[in-house]
mmCIF file of C-alpha atoms in Angstrom:
data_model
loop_
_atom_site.group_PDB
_atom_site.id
_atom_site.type_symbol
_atom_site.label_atom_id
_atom_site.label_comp_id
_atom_site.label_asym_id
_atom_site.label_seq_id
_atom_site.Cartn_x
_atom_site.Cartn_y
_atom_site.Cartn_z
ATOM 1 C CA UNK A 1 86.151 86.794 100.388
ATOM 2 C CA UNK A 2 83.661 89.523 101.153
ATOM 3 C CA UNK A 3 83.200 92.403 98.912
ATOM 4 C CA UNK A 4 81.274 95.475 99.891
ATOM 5 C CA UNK A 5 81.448 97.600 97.140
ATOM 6 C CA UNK A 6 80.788 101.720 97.689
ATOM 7 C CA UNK A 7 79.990 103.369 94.632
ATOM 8 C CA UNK A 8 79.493 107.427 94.917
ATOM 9 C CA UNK A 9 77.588 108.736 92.059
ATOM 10 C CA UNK A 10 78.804 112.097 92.320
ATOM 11 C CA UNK A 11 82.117 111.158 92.154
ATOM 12 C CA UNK A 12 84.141 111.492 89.329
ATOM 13 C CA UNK A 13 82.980 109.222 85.663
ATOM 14 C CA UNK A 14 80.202 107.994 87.610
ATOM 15 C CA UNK A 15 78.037 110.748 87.515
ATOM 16 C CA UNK A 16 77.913 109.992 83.863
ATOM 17 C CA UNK A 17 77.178 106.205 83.875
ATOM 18 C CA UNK A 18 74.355 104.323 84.577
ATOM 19 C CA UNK A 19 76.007 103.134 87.606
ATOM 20 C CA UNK A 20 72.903 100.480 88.335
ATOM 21 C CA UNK A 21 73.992 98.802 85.728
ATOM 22 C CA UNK A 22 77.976 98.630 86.799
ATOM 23 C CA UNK A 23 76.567 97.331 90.076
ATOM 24 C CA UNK A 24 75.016 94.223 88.790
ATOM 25 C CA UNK A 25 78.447 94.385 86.798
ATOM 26 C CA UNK A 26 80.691 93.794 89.410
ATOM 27 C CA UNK A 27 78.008 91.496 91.933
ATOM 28 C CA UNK A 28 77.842 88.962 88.506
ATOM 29 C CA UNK A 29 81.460 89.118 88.390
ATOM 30 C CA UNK A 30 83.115 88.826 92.001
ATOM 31 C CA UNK A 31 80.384 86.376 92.572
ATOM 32 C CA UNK A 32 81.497 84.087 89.335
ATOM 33 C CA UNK A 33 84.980 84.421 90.827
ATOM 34 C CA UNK A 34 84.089 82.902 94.344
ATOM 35 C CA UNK A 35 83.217 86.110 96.435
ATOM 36 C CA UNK A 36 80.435 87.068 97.807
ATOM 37 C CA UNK A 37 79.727 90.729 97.379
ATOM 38 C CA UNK A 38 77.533 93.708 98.230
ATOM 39 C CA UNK A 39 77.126 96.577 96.679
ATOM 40 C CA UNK A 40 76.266 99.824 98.193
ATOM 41 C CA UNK A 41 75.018 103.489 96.285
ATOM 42 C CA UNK A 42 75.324 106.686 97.386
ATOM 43 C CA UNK A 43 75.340 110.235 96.099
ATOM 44 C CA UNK A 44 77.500 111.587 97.988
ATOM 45 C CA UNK A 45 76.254 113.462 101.025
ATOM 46 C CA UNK A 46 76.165 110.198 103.689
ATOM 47 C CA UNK A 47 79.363 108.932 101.800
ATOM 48 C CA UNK A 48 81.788 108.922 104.657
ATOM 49 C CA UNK A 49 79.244 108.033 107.419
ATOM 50 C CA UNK A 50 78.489 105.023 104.690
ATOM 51 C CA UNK A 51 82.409 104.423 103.945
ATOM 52 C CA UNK A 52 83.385 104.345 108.208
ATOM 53 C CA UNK A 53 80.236 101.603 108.587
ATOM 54 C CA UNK A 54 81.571 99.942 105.960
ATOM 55 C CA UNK A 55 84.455 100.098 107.227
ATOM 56 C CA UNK A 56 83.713 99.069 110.812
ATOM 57 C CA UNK A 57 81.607 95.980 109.554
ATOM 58 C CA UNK A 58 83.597 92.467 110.923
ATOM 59 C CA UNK A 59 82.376 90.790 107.585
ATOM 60 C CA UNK A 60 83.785 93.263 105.071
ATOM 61 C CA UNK A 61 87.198 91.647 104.042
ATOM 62 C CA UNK A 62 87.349 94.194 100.844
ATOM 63 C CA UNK A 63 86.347 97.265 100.680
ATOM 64 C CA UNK A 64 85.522 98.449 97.095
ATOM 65 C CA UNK A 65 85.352 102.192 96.508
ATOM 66 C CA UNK A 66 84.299 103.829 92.889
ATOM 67 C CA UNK A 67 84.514 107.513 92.521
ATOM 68 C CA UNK A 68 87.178 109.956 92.261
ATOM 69 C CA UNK A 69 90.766 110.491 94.151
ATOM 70 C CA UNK A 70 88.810 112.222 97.397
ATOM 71 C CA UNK A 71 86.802 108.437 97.753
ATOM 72 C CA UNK A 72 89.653 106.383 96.847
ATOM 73 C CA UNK A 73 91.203 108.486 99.473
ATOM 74 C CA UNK A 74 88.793 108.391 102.128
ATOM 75 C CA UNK A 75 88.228 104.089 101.743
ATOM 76 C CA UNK A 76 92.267 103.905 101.988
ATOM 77 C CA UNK A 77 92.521 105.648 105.495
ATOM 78 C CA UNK A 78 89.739 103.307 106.620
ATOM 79 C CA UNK A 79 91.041 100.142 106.086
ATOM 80 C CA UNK A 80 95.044 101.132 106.809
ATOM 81 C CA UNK A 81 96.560 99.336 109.647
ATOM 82 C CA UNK A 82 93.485 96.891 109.803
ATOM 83 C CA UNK A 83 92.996 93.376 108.123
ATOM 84 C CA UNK A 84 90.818 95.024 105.570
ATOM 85 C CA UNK A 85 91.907 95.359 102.030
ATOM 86 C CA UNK A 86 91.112 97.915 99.828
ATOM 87 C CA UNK A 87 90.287 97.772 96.186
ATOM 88 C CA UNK A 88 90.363 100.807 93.523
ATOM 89 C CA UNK A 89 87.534 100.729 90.620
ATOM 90 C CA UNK A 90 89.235 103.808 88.628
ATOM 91 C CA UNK A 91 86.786 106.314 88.442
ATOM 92 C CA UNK A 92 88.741 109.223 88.776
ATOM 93 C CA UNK A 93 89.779 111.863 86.107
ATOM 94 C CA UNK A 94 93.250 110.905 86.174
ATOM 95 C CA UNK A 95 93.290 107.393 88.017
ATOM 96 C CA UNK A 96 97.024 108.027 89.184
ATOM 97 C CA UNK A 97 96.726 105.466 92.440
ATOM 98 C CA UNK A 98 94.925 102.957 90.235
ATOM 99 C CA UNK A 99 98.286 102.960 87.713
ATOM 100 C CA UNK A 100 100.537 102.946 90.174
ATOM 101 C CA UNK A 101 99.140 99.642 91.297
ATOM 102 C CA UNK A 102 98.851 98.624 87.573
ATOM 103 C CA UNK A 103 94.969 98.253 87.280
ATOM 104 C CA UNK A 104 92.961 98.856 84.058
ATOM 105 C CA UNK A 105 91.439 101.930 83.436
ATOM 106 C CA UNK A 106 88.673 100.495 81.907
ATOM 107 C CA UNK A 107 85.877 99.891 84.282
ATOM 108 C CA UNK A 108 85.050 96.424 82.441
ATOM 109 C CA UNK A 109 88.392 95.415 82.860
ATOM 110 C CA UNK A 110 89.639 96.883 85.914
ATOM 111 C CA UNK A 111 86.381 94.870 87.678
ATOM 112 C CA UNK A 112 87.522 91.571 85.787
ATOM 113 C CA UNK A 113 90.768 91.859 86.988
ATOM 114 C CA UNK A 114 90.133 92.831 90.631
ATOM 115 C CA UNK A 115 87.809 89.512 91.281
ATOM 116 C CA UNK A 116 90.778 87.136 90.503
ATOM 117 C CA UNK A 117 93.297 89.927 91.840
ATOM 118 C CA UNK A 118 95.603 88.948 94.968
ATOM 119 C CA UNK A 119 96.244 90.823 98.386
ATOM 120 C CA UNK A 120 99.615 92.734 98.350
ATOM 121 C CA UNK A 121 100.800 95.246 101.056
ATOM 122 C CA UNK A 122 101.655 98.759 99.895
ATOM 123 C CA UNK A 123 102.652 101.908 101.771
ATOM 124 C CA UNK A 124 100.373 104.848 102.994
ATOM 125 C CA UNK A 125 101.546 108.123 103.613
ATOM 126 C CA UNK A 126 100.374 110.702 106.765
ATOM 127 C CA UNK A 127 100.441 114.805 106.728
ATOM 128 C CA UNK A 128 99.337 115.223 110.511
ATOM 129 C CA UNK A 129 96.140 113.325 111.082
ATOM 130 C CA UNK A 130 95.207 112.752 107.308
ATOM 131 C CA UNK A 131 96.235 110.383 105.491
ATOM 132 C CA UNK A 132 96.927 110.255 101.596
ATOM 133 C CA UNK A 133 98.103 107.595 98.936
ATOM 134 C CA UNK A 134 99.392 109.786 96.446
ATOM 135 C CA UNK A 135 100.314 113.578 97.126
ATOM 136 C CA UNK A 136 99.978 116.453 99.237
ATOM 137 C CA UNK A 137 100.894 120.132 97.755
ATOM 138 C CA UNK A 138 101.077 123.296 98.111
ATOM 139 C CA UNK A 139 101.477 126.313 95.881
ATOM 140 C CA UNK A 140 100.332 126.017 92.563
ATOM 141 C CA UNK A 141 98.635 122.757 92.473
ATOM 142 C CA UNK A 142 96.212 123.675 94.837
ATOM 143 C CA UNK A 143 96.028 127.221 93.154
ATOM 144 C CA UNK A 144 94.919 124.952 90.126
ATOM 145 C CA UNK A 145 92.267 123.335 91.427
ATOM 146 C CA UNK A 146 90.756 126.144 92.964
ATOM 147 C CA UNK A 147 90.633 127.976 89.703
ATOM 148 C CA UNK A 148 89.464 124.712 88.070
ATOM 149 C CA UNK A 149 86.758 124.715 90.885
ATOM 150 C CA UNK A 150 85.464 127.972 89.447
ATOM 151 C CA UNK A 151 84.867 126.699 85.724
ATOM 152 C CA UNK A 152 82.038 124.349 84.398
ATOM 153 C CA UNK A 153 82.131 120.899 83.204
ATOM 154 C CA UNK A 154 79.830 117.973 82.740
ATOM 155 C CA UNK A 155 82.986 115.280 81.571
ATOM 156 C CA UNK A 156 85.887 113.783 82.385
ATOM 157 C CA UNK A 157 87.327 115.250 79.113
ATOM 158 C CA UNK A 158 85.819 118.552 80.232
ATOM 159 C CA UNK A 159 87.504 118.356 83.236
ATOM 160 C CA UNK A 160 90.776 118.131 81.891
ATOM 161 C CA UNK A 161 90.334 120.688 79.465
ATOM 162 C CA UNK A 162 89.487 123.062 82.470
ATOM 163 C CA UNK A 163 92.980 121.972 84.251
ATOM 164 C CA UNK A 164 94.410 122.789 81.199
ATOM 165 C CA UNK A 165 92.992 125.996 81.052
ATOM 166 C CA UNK A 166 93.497 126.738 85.252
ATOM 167 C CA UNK A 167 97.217 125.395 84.241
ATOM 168 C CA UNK A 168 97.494 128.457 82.178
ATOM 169 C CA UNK A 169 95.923 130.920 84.581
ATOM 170 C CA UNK A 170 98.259 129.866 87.159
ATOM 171 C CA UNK A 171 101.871 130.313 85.515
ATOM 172 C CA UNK A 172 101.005 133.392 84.337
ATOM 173 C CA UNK A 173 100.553 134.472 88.258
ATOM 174 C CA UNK A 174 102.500 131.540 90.680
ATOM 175 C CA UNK A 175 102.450 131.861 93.764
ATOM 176 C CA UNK A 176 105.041 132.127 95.866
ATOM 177 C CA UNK A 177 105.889 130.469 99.554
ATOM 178 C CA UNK A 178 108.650 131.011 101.923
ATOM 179 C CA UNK A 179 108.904 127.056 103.916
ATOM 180 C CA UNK A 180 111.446 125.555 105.999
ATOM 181 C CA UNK A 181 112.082 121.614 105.494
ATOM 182 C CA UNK A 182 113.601 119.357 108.081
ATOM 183 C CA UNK A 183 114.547 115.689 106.835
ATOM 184 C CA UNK A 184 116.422 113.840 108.970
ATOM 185 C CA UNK A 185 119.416 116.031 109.844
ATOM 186 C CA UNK A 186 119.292 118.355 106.642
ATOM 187 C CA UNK A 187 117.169 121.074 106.871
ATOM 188 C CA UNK A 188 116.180 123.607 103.893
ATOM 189 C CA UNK A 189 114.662 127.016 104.126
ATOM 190 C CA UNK A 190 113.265 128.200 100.602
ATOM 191 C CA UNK A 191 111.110 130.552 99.016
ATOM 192 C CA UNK A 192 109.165 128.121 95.940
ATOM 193 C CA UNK A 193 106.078 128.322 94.114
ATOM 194 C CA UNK A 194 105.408 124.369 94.182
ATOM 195 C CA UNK A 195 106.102 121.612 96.606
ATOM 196 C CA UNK A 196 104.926 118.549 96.608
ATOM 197 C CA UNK A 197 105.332 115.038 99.287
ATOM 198 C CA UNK A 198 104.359 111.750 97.595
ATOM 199 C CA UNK A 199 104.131 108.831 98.642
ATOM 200 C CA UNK A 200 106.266 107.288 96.857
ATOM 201 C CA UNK A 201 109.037 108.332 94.017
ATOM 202 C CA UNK A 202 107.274 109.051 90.861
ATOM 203 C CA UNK A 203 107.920 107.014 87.772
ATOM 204 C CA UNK A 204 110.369 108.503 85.248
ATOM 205 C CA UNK A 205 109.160 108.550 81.425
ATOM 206 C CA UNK A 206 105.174 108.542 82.435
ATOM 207 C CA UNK A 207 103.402 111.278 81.110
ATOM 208 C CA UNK A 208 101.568 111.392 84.195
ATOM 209 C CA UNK A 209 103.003 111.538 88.060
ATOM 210 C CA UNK A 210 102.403 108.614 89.671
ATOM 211 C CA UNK A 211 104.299 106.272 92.437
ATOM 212 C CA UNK A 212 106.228 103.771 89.611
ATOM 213 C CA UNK A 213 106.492 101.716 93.066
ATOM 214 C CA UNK A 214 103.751 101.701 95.550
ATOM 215 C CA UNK A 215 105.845 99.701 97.972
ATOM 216 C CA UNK A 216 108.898 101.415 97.798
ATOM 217 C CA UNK A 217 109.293 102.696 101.879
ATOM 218 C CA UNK A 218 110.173 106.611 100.760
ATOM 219 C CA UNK A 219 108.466 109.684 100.639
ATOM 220 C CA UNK A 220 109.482 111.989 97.378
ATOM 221 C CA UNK A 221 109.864 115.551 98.300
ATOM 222 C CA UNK A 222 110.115 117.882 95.088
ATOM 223 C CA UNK A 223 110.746 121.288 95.496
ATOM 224 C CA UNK A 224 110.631 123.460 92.369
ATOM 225 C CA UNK A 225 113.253 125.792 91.964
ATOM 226 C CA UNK A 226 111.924 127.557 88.915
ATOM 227 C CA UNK A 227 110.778 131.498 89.783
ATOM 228 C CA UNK A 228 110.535 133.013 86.141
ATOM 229 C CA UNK A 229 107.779 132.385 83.594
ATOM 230 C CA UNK A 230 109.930 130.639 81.320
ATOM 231 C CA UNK A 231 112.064 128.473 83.906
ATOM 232 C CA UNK A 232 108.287 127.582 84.959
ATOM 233 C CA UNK A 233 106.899 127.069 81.308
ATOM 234 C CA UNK A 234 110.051 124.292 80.662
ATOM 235 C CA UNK A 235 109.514 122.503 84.685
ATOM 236 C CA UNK A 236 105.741 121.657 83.427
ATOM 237 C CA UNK A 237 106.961 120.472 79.744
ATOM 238 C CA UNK A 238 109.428 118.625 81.293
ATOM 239 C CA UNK A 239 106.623 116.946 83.797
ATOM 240 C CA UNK A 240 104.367 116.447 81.140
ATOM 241 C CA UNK A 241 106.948 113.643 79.206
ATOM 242 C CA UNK A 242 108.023 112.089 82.785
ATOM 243 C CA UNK A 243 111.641 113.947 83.431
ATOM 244 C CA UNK A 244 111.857 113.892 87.128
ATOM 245 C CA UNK A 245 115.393 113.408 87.642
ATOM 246 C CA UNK A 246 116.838 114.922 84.828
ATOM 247 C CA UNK A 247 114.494 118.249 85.767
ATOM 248 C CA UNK A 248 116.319 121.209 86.643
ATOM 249 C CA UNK A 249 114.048 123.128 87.661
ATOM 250 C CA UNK A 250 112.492 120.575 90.801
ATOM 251 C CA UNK A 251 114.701 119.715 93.149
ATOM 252 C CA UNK A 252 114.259 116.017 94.542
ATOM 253 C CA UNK A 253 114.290 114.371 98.035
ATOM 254 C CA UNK A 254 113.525 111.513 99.952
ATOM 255 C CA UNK A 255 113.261 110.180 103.842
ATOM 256 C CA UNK A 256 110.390 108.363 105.568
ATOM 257 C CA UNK A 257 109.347 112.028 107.947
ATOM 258 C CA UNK A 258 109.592 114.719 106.940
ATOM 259 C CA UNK A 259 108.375 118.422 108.330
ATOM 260 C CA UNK A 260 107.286 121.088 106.460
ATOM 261 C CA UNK A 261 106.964 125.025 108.676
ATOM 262 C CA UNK A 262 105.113 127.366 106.081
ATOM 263 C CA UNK A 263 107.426 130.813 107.332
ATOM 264 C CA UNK A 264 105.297 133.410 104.636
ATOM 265 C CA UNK A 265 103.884 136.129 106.459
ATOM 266 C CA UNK A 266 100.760 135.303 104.511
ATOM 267 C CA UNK A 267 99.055 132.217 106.293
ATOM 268 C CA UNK A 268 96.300 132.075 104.801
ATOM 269 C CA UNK A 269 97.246 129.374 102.455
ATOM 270 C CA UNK A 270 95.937 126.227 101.060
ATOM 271 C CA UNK A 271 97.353 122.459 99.911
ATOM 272 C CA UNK A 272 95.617 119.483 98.165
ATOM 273 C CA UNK A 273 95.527 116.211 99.541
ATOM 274 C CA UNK A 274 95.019 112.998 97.007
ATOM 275 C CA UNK A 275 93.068 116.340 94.720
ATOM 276 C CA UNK A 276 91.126 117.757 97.442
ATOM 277 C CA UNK A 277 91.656 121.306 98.783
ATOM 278 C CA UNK A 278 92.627 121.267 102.580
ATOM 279 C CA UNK A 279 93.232 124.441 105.231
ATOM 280 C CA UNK A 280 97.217 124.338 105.263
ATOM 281 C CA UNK A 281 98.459 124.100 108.470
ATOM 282 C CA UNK A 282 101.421 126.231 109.460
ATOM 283 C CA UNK A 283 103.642 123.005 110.421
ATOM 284 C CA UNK A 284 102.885 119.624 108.586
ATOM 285 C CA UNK A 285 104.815 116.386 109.432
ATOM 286 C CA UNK A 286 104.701 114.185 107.265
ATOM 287 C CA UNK A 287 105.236 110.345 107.721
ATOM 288 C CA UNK A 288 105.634 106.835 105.432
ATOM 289 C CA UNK A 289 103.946 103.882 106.876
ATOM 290 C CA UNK A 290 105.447 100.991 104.856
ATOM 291 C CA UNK A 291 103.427 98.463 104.030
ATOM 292 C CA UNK A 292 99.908 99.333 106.304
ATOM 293 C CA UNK A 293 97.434 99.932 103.425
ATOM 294 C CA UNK A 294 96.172 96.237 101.782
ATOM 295 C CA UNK A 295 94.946 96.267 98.419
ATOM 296 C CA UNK A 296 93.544 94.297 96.142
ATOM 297 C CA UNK A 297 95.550 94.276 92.774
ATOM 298 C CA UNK A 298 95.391 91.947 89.584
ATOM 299 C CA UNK A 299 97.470 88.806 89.720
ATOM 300 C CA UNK A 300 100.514 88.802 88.139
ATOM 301 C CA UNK A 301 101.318 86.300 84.824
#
């Protein structure tokens, strides 16, 4: 098949590698495993004018992407509903798209096991016009970042230390959002400091929150229910060892479309799509597409 792999320096463990070098890495490798295979640099600035010609180009049967969740992100709404498949070099901080379809973290091996990986369909998920592969939010994970956003780092350990740190700064002021839900025929009206639509349940017992089951046709709607310090203190302990369902303080739903109305008097609020801060419209519908994003994933024994 063709490969045209899209590397963006500035995006997340790449800006710290000699990414030249990974480049000849991954042409000496998908070429070994029958491909053939470009590979394309940027740093960032042209990177979705690159990604759409990419994209648009009839001989590109792969797209690669390498960079963090906002380029992963970007390469996925390209190639849904097309016969273009997508394939994940995790270069993020966190990589949570990349586990969910069970590829290495290590660059080495993640490339190793993409060339002799397989095509398998997975779902994609739609807030309005955008879509995303793993979450939207609103409250405080976007409060988070933009705290995060503030601080300085030069690593992907740096970066999580500032998250940490933002973590922190955040429960000791949450925010707080008055929203209306409508799923189906149930509706909920709720004043909540976090909400979050994944696509895709999360996996229970992972110390991190990703989709255990990127095929599974279901959005997850959690809704925390936690409003004091302490209830709010025990939600993220409980998050941080992989108790979803057994979490009393979030609330859990799923459908395939779902609509979110933001009802605060203050509108002037913001969510985070796949880890990138958006303008957060006042109504958001939100809808599954089963099975319209192809990937490339490693082979199963």
């Amino acid at each position: 098949m063709h490969v045209v792999a899209v590397l963006n320096r500035n995006g997340g463990t790449l800006r710290s590698l000699d990414v030249e070098a990974l480049a000849r890495d991954i042409e000496r490798v998908f070429r070994a495993a029958g491909h053939t295979v470009e590979v394309k640099l940027t740093g960032g600035d042209d990177l979705v004018s690159l990604m759409r010609e990419v994209a648009a180009d009839r001989k590109t049967e792969i797209l690669l992407a390498g960079g963090g969740d906002g380029t992963i992100s970007l390469a996925a709404s390209l190639v849904a509903h097309t016969d273009k498949a997508l394939a994940v070099l995790p270069a993020g901080t966190m990589n949570l798209f990349a586990r969910s379809l069970e590829i290495p973290l290590e660059l080495q091996d993640a490339i190793a096991s993409l060339a002799t990986g397989r095509i398998r369909q997975v779902d994609i998920a739609r807030a309005n016009e955008r879509y995303f592969v793993h979450q939207f939010s609103i409250g405080m994970h976007p409060k988070l970042i933009r705290i995060r956003e503030r601080m300085t780092f030069r690593s992907r350990i740096g970066k999580m230390m500032a998250s940490v740190r933002a973590a922190f700064a955040t429960l000791i002021r949450p925010p707080s959002l008055k929203v209306r839900l409508h799923m189906g025929e149930a509706q909920m009206l709720t004043t909540t400091s976090s909400l979050a639509v994944t696509n895709n349940l999360f996996a229970e017992g992972q110390r991190l929150p990703f989709a255990g089951k990127p095929d599974g046709g279901e959005l997850g709607i959690y809704v925390t229910r936690a409003k004091r310090r302490r209830d709010l203190i025990l939600m993220v302990l409980n998050m941080g060892i992989g108790r979803w369902k057994k979490n009393a303080q979030v609330e859990i739903h799923r459908a395939t479309r779902v609509t979110l109305d933001l009802t605060s008097p203050n509108k002037r609020f913001k969510c985070a799509m796949d880890g990138e801060l958006c303008d957060l419209d006042q109504k958001t519908t939100f809808e599954l597409h089963p099975g319209a994003l192809a990937v490339l994933a490693p082979a199963k024994p």
